[in-house]
Coordinates of C-alpha atoms in Angstrom, one line a residue:
M1 CA -17.4 -2.1 4.6
N2 CA -16.9 -3.0 0.9
L3 CA -16.2 0.0 -1.3
V4 CA -15.0 0.4 -4.9
G5 CA -12.9 3.2 -6.3
K6 CA -13.4 5.1 -9.6
T7 CA -10.8 2.7 -11.3
G8 CA -12.9 -0.3 -10.2
Q9 CA -10.4 -1.4 -7.5
A10 CA -12.0 -2.6 -4.3
V11 CA -11.4 -1.3 -0.8
Q12 CA -12.3 -3.2 2.3
I13 CA -12.5 -1.4 5.7
S14 CA -13.1 -3.3 8.9
I15 CA -13.0 -2.4 12.6
H16 CA -11.5 -4.8 15.2
N17 CA -10.5 -5.1 18.8
P18 CA -6.7 -4.7 18.9
S19 CA -4.5 -7.6 18.3
Q20 CA -2.3 -9.0 21.1
Y21 CA 0.7 -7.3 19.6
I22 CA -1.0 -3.8 19.8
C23 CA -2.2 -4.5 23.4
A24 CA 1.3 -5.6 24.4
N25 CA 3.1 -2.8 22.7
C26 CA 0.7 0.1 22.6
E27 CA 2.9 2.5 24.7
Q28 CA 6.0 1.6 22.6
I29 CA 4.1 2.2 19.4
L30 CA 2.1 5.3 20.6
P31 CA 3.9 6.8 23.6
D32 CA 1.5 9.8 23.7
W33 CA -1.5 7.5 24.3
K34 CA -1.9 6.9 28.0
Q35 CA -4.7 4.9 29.6
Q36 CA -6.9 4.6 26.5
Q37 CA -9.9 2.7 27.9
F38 CA -10.9 1.3 24.5
L39 CA -8.9 1.0 21.4
W40 CA -10.1 0.0 18.0
V41 CA -8.1 -1.0 15.0
V42 CA -9.4 0.1 11.5
V43 CA -7.9 -2.1 8.8
V44 CA -8.0 -0.6 5.3
L45 CA -7.3 -3.0 2.5
Q46 CA -6.9 -1.6 -1.0
Q47 CA -6.9 -3.8 -4.1
S48 CA -3.7 -3.2 -6.1
R49 CA -3.6 -3.1 -9.9
Y50 CA -0.7 -5.6 -9.7
P51 CA 0.5 -8.4 -7.4
L52 CA 2.8 -6.8 -4.8
L53 CA 5.2 -9.8 -4.7
E54 CA 8.0 -8.5 -7.0
K55 CA 10.0 -5.3 -6.4
T56 CA 9.7 -3.6 -9.8
A57 CA 9.4 0.0 -10.7
Q58 CA 5.7 -0.6 -11.6
V59 CA 4.9 -2.2 -8.3
E60 CA 6.8 0.5 -6.3
T61 CA 4.8 3.2 -8.1
E62 CA 1.6 1.4 -7.3
K63 CA 2.5 1.0 -3.7
E64 CA 3.3 4.7 -3.4
R65 CA -0.1 5.5 -5.1
L66 CA -2.0 3.3 -2.7
R67 CA 0.0 4.7 0.3
E68 CA -0.9 8.3 -0.8
K69 CA -4.6 7.3 -1.2
F70 CA -4.6 5.8 2.3
M71 CA -2.8 8.8 3.8
R72 CA -5.4 11.2 2.4
F73 CA -8.3 9.1 3.6
G74 CA -6.6 8.3 6.9
C75 CA -5.9 12.0 7.7
D76 CA -9.5 12.9 6.9
L77 CA -10.9 10.2 9.1
S78 CA -8.4 10.8 11.9
F79 CA -8.9 14.6 12.0
N80 CA -12.7 14.2 11.8
L81 CA -12.7 11.8 14.8
R82 CA -10.2 14.0 16.7
D83 CA -12.5 17.0 16.1
R84 CA -15.2 14.9 17.9
G85 CA -12.9 14.3 20.9
Y86 CA -11.6 10.8 20.1
V87 CA -7.8 10.1 20.2
T88 CA -7.1 8.7 16.7
D89 CA -4.0 8.2 14.5
L90 CA -3.0 6.6 11.3
I91 CA 0.1 4.5 10.8
D92 CA 2.4 5.4 7.8
P93 CA 2.5 2.0 5.9
R94 CA 6.0 2.7 4.8
T95 CA 7.6 3.4 8.1
G96 CA 5.2 1.8 10.6
Y97 CA 5.2 5.0 12.7
P98 CA 2.1 7.1 13.7
L99 CA 1.6 10.2 11.6
L100 CA -0.1 12.5 14.2
S101 CA 1.5 11.3 17.4
H102 CA 5.2 11.1 18.5
P103 CA 6.7 7.9 17.2
G104 CA 7.5 5.2 19.7
A105 CA 10.4 2.9 20.1
V106 CA 8.6 0.1 18.3
P107 CA 7.2 0.5 14.7
H108 CA 3.7 -0.9 13.9
D109 CA 3.5 -3.8 11.4
D110 CA 0.4 -3.4 9.3
T111 CA 0.8 -6.8 7.6
A112 CA 1.2 -8.6 11.0
V113 CA -1.9 -6.9 12.4
A114 CA -3.9 -7.7 9.2
T115 CA -2.8 -11.3 9.5
A116 CA -3.7 -11.5 13.2
L117 CA -7.1 -9.8 12.9
L118 CA -8.3 -11.1 9.5
N119 CA -6.5 -14.5 9.6
Y120 CA -5.1 -14.0 6.1
P121 CA -1.9 -15.8 5.1
V122 CA 1.4 -14.0 4.4
I123 CA 4.1 -14.8 1.9
K124 CA 7.5 -14.0 3.3
N125 CA 10.0 -12.8 0.7
K126 CA 12.1 -9.6 1.0
C127 CA 9.1 -8.0 2.6
R128 CA 6.1 -9.8 3.9
V129 CA 3.1 -9.8 1.5
L130 CA -0.5 -10.3 2.6
V131 CA -2.6 -12.8 0.6
H132 CA -6.2 -11.7 0.2
P133 CA -8.8 -14.5 -0.4
Q134 CA -10.1 -12.8 -3.6
W135 CA -7.3 -10.5 -4.7
G136 CA -4.3 -12.7 -3.9
T137 CA -1.1 -10.6 -3.4
A138 CA -2.7 -7.6 -5.1
V139 CA -3.5 -6.1 -1.7
Y140 CA -2.2 -3.1 0.2
P141 CA -2.9 -3.1 3.9
S142 CA -2.9 -0.1 6.2
V143 CA -4.1 0.7 9.7
L144 CA -5.7 3.4 11.8
L145 CA -6.0 3.3 15.6
S146 CA -8.8 5.1 17.5
E147 CA -10.6 5.3 20.8
A148 CA -13.8 6.2 18.9
P149 CA -16.6 3.6 19.1
P150 CA -17.0 1.4 16.0
E151 CA -20.4 3.0 15.2
M152 CA -18.7 6.5 15.1
I153 CA -15.8 5.2 13.0
E154 CA -18.3 3.6 10.5
L155 CA -20.5 6.8 10.4
V156 CA -17.5 9.1 9.6
T157 CA -16.0 6.6 7.2
R158 CA -19.3 6.4 5.2
A159 CA -19.4 10.2 5.2
I160 CA -15.9 10.8 3.9
A161 CA -15.4 7.7 1.6
P162 CA -17.1 9.4 -1.4
L163 CA -14.7 12.4 -1.0
H164 CA -11.9 9.9 -1.9
G165 CA -13.7 8.4 -4.9
W166 CA -14.9 5.4 -3.0
T167 CA -18.5 4.2 -3.2
E168 CA -20.1 1.6 -1.1
L169 CA -21.1 -1.7 -2.6
A170 CA -24.4 -3.2 -1.7
N171 CA -24.0 -6.4 0.4

């Protein structure tokens, strides 16, 4: 799904089978999740106003703004799917730990998962920065995990995206 925010910044949301890392470490990342038959990974990429390569006050403020935007959207999506009976959680991009479940022994790595699922390169400096094909390093990755089928995730995402100022772009 390709969306755009009120400020003109793009948002891309895609749904994937879990990466090998998530499959191998699911119980260490989400210890509450036992025997989930199907698990889907929702990758949310938000275009940043600035490249996220340097650690400046401006970049840190932008990362916090994008994190808050994701957390609001992610909570809405997660609670909506949970209300429908689907185990769902969002990962705090800052800590790598789930927000609605008990944290596990292993933190989740949004950048590594986005790299594995989208095949985008990463620049390794003090922290690893994803490189988007159109936005370069002006991209903020975040992740939700759900047992809801992709059609349900997409339906709910389309319903709540406008509440967060995101409108869908025509393909």
